[in-house]
Short mmCIF file of C-alpha atoms in Angstrom, two decimals:
data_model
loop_
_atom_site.label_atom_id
_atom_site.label_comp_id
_atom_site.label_asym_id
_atom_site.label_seq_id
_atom_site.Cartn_x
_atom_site.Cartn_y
_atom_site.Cartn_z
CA UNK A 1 137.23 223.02 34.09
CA UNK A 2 134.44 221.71 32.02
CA UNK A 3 132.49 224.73 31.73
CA UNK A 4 136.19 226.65 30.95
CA UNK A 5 136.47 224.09 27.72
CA UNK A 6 133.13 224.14 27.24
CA UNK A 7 133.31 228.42 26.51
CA UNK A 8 136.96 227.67 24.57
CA UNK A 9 134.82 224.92 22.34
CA UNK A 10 137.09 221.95 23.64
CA UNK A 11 134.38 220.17 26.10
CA UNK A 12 135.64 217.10 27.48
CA UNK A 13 134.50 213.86 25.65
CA UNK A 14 132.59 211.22 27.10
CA UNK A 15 135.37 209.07 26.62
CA UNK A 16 137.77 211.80 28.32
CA UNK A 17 135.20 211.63 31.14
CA UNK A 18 135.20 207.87 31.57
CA UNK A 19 138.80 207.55 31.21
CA UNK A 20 139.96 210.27 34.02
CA UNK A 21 137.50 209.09 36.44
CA UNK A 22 139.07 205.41 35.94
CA UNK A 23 142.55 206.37 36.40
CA UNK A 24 141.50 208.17 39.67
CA UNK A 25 139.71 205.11 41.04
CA UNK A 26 142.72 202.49 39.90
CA UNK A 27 145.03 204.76 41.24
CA UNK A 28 143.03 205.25 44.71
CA UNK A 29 141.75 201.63 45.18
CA UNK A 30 145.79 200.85 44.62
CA UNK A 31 147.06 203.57 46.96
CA UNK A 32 144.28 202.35 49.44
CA UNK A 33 145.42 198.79 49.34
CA UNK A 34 149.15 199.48 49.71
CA UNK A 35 148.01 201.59 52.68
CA UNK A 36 145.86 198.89 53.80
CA UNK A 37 148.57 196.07 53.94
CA UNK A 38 150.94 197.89 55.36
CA UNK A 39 148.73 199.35 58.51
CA UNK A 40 147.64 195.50 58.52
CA UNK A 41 151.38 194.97 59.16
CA UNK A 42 151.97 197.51 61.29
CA UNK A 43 149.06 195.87 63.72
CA UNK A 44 150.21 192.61 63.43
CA UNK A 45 153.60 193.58 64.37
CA UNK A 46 152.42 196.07 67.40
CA UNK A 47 149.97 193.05 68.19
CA UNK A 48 152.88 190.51 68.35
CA UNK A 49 154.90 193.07 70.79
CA UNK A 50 152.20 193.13 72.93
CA UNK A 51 151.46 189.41 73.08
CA UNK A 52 154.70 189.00 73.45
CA UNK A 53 155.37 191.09 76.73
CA UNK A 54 152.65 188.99 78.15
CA UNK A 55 153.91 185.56 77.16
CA UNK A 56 157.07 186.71 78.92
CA UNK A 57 155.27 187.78 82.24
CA UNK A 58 153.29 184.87 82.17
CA UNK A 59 155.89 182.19 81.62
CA UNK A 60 157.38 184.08 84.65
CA UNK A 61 154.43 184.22 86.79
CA UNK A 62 154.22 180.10 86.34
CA UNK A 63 156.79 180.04 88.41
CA UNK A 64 155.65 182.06 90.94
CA UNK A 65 152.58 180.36 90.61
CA UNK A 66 153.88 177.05 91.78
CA UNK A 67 155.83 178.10 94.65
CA UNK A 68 152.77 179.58 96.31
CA UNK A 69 148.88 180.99 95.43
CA UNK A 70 149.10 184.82 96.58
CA UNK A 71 145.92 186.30 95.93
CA UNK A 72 146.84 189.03 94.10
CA UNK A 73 149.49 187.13 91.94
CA UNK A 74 146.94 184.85 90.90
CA UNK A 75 144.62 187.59 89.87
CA UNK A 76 147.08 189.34 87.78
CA UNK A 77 148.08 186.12 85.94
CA UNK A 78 144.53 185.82 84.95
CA UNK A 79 143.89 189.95 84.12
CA UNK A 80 146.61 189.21 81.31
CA UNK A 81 145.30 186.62 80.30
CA UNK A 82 142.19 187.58 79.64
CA UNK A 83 143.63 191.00 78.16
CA UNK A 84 145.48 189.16 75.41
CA UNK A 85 142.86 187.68 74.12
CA UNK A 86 140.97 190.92 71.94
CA UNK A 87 144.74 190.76 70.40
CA UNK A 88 144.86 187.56 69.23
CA UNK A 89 143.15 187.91 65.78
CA UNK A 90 145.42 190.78 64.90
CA UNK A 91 148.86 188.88 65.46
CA UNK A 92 150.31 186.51 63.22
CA UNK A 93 149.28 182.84 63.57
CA UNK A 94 152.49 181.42 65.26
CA UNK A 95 152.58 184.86 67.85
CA UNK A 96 148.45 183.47 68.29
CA UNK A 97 149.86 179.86 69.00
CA UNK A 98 152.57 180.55 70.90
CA UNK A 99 150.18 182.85 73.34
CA UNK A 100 147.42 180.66 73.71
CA UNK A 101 149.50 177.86 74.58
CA UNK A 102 151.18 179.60 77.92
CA UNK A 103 147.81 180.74 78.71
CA UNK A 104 146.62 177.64 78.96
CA UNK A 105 149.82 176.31 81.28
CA UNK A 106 148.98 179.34 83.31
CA UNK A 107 145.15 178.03 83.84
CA UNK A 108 146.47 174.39 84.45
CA UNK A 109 149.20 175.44 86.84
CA UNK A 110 146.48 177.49 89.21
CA UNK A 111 144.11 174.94 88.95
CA UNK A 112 146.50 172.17 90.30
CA UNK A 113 147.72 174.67 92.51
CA UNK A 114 144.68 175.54 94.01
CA UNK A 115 143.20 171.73 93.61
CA UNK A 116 145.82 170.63 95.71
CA UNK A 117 146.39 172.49 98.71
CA UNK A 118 144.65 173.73 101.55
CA UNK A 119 147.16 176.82 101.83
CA UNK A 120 144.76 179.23 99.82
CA UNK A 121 141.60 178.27 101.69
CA UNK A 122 143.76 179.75 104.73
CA UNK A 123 145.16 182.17 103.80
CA UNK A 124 142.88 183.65 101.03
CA UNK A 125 139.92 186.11 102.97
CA UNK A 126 136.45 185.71 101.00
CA UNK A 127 137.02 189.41 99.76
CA UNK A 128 139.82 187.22 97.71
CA UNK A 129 137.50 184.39 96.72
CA UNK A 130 134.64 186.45 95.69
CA UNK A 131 137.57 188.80 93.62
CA UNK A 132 138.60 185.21 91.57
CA UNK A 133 135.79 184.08 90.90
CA UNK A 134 134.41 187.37 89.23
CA UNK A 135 137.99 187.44 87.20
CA UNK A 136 137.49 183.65 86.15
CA UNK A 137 133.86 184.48 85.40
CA UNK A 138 134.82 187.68 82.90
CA UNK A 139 137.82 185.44 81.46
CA UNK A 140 135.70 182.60 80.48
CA UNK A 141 132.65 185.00 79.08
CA UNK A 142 135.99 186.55 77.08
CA UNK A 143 137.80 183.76 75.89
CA UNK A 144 134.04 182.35 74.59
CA UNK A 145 133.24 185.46 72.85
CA UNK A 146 136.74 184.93 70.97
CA UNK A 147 136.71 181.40 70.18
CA UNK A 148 133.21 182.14 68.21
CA UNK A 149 135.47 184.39 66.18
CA UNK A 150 138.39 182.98 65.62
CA UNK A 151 139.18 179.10 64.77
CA UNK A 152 142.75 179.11 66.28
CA UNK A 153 140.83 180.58 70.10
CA UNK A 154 137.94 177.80 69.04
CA UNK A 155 140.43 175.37 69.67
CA UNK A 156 142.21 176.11 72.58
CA UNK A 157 138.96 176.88 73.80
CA UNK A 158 137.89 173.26 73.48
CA UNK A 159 141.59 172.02 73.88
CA UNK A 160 141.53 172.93 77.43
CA UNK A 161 140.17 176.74 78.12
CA UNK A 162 137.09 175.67 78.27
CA UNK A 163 137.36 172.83 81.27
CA UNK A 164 140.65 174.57 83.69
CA UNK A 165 138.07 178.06 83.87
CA UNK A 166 134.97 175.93 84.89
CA UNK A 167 137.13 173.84 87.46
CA UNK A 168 138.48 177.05 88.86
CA UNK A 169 135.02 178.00 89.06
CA UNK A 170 134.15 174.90 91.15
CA UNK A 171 137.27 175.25 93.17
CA UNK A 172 136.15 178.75 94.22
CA UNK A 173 132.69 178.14 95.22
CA UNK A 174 132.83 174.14 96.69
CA UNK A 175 134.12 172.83 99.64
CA UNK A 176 137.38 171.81 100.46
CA UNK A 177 137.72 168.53 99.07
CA UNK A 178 138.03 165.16 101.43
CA UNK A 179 141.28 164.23 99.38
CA UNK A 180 142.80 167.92 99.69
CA UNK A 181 143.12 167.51 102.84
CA UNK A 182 143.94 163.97 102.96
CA UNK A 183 147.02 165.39 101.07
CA UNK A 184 147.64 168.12 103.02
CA UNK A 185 148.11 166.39 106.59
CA UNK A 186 149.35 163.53 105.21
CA UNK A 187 152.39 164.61 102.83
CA UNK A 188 153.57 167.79 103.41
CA UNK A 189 154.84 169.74 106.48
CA UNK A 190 151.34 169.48 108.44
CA UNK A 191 151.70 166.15 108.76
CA UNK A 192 148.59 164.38 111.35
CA UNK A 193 150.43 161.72 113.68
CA UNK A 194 147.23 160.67 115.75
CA UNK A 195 146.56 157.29 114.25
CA UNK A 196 143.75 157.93 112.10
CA UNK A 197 142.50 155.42 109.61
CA UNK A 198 142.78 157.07 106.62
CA UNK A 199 141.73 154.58 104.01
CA UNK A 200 138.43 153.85 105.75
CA UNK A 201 137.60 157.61 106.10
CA UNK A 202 138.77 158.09 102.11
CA UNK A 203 136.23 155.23 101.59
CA UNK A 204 133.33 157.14 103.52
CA UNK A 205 134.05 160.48 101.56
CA UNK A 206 133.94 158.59 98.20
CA UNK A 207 130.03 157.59 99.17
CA UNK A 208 129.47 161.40 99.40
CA UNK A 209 126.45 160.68 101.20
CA UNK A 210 127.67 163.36 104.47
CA UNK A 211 129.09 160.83 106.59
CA UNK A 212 132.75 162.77 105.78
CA UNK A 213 132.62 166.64 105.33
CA UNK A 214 135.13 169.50 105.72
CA UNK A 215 134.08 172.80 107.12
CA UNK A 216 136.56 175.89 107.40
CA UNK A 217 135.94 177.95 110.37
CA UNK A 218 138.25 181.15 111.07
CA UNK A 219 138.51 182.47 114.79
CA UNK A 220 139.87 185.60 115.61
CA UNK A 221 140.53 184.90 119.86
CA UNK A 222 140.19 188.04 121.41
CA UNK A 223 143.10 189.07 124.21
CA UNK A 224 143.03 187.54 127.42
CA UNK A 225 139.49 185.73 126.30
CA UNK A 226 140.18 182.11 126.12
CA UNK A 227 136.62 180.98 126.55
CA UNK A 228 136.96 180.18 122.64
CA UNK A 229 139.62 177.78 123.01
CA UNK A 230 136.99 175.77 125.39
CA UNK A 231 136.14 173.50 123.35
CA UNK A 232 139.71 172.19 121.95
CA UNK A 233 140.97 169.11 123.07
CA UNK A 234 144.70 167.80 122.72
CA UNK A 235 145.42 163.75 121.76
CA UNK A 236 146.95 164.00 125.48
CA UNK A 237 146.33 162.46 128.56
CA UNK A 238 146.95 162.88 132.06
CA UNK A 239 145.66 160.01 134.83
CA UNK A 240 143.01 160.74 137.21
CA UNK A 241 145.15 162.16 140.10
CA UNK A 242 146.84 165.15 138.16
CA UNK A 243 150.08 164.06 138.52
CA UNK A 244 151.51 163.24 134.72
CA UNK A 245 150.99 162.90 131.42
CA UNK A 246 149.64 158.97 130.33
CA UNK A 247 148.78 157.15 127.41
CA UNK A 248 145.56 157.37 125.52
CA UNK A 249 144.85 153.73 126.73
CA UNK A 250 145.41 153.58 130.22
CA UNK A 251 143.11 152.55 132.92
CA UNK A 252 143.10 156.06 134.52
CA UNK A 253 143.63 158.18 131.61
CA UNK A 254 141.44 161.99 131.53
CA UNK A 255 141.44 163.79 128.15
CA UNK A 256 143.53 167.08 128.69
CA UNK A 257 141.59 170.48 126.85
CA UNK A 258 143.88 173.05 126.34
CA UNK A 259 142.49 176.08 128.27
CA UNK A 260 144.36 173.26 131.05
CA UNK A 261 147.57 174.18 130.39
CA UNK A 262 147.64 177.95 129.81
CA UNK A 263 148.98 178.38 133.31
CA UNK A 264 150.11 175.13 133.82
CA UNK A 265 152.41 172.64 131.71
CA UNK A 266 153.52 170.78 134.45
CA UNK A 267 150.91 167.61 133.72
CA UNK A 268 153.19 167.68 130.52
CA UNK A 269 156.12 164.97 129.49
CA UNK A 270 159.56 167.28 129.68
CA UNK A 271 160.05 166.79 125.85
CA UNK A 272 157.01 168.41 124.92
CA UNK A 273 156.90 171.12 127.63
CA UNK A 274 160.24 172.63 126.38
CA UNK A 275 158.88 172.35 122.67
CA UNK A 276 155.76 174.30 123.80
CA UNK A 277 157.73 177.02 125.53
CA UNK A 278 160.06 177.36 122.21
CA UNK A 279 157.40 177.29 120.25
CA UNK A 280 155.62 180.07 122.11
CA UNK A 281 159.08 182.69 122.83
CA UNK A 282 159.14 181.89 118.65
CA UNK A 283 155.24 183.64 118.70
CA UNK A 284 156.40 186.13 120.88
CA UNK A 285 158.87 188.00 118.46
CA UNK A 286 156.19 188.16 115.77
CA UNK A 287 153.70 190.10 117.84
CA UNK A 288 154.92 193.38 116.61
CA UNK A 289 154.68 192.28 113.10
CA UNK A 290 150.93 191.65 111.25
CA UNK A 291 149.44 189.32 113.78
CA UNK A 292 149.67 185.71 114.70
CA UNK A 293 147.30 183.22 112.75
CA UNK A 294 147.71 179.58 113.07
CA UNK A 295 146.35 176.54 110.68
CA UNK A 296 144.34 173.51 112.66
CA UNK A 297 143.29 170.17 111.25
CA UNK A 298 140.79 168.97 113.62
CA UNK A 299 138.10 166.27 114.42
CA UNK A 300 134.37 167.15 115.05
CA UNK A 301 133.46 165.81 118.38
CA UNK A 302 130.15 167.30 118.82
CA UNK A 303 128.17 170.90 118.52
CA UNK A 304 131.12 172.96 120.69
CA UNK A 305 133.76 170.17 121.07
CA UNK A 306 136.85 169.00 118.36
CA UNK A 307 139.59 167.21 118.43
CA UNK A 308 142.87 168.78 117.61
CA UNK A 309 144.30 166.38 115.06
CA UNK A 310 147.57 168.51 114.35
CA UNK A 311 148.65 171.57 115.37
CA UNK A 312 148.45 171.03 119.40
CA UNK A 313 151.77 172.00 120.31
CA UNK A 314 151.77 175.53 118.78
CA UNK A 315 147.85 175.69 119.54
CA UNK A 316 148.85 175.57 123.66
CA UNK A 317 152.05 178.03 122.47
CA UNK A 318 148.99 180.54 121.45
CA UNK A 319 147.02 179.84 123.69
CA UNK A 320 149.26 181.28 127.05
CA UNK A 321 150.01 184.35 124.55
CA UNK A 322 146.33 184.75 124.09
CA UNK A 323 145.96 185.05 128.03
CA UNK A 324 148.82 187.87 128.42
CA UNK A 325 147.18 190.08 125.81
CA UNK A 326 148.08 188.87 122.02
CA UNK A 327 145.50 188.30 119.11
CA UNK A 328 145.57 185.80 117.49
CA UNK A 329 143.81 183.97 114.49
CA UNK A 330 143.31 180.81 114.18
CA UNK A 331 141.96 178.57 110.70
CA UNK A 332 140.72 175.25 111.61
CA UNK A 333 139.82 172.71 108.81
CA UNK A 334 137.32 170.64 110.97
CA UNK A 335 136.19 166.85 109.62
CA UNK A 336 133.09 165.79 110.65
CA UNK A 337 132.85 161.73 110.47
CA UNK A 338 131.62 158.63 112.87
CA UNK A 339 132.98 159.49 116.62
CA UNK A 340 134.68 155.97 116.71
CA UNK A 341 137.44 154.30 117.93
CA UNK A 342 137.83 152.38 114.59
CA UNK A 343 138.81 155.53 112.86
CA UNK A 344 140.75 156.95 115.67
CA UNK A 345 141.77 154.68 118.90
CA UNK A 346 142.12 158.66 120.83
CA UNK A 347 138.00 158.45 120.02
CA UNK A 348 136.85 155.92 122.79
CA UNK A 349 137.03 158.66 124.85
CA UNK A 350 134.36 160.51 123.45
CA UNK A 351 132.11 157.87 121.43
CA UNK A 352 128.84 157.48 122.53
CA UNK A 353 127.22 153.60 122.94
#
């Protein structure tokens, strides 16, 4: 166009230049900018639908969470977790608030959950362990990558973040805590009834020099092969001649192992021989299903040897299914502490002077 006015004698001015090429850049920069805030609210509001969504399944799963510690349930709560984060910056502050909040309930409500039960160190395989603790691991390396962005992640990150993802750390690589399972057989459904002295032992664990220590050990008892279940013995008694069932303290009275009674219950008190045989025709019609497995809290009595603290009844139940042909599993939470009769009068049969 230049050269066009230039042949017609009308070249453009300096000042026409200047002018047109300032009007184009006002009226792009101005364009660009209305663009530019309305994208911006366009991603804020597809950001807020998305944190949104999760809020809602999260609020949900804390529910869930609380009624029970499913592997993969857990998992998932943390996977959208951690996925929200890369869309906090683009939502509006309250949306940011709002979802950093229930992710930290979420975090608080595992940890307790799996701080306070010995259900998930049953039932969880390793394969499920070693899965947590890598999602844990990436959530914590995400949510610190954020909070050196953003101020609002900073301070949840400090707020709380920062301390439930290394406890669940800890809770998925230590031991099962003395006062777990202290809480375990003492308040819930698994409740020990041998007489053991429970405040001295708490005292012992709180030394944390290895006089008290949990181990779990996971048995899968092979059909008809009970030579694994030599080594359990029951809090019963029978006297020296075979011919009942005594009391712990009497004169005469012969520690009963359970391999004893597979064929034989007779030894038994009525009471607990019918419980036994309900116990075990209630096994029976779950054969067909996934398997059998059965939780034990038992007492260390040596190398080979433990005490069955609780769980005798349905581990005798197993035990006669074992020797028609049934698998079964069995989780034992074993304590290791003195072999005394001060901790447990059932002991003075096995203490060494």
């Amino acid at each position: 166009m230049d050269l066009f006015l230039w042949w017609r004698g009308e070249p453009w001015s300096w000042s026409d230049w200047a002018s047109s090429f300032g009007l184009g850049a006002v009226t792009t920069m101005v364009v660009g900018m209305l663009l530019a805030r309305r994208q911006g609210n366009i991603q804020e509001a597809l950001a807020d639908l998305e944190l949104t969504e999760k809020v809602a399944y999260l609020t949900f799963s804390v529910s869930r969470l609380r009624e029970g510690s499913a592997p993969e349930l857990t998992r998932r709560a943390l996977y959208d977790c951690r996925a929200g984060l890369s869309l906090v910056p683009l939502a509006r502050r309250p949306m940011q608030e709002e979802y950093l909040r229930t992710v930290s309930r979420v975090l608080e409500t595992i940890t307790d959950r799996l701080g306070s039960s010995l259900r998930s160190h049953a039932q969880w395989t390793r394969d499920d362990w070693s899965d947590f603790a890598s999602v844990v691991g990436t959530l914590r390396e995400t949510a610190a990558f954020h909070a050196r962005r953003s101020r609002i992640v900073a301070a949840h990150w400090a707020d709380g973040i920062d301390t439930t993802t290394r406890e669940l750390v800890r809770i998925g690589t230590a031991p099962v805590p003395f006062e777990v399972f202290k809480a375990h057989f003492t308040e819930g459904a698994d409740r020990i009834r041998t007489s053991l002295d429970w405040t001295a032992l708490s005292e012992m664990a709180r030394r944390d020099d290895g006089t008290v220590r949990l181990s779990m050990i996971s048995t899968e008892l092979t059909p008809y092969r009970l030579s694994d279940l030599e080594g359990y013995h029951a809090p019963w008694y029978r006297d020296a001649s075979g011919s009942g069932e005594v009391a712990y303290d009497h004169e005469d009275a012969v520690p009963i192992r359970h391999t004893e009674l597979v064929t034989d219950l007779s030894v038994l008190r009525g009471e607990r021989r019918s419980r036994i045989e309900a116990l075990r025709d209630q096994y029976a019609t779950r054969l067909d299903g996934p398997g059998v497995s059965l939780t034990l809290a038992t007492y260390a009595l040596g190398p080979d040897r433990s005490l069955v603290l609780d769980g005798n009844h349905r581990l005798t139940a197993l035990a006669q299914l074992v020797a028609k042909g049934c698998p079964v599993r069995l989780i034992e939470f074993r304590l290791t502490a003195p072999v005394s009769s001060a901790i447990l009068p059932d002991l003075i049969h096995y203490q060494v002077d």
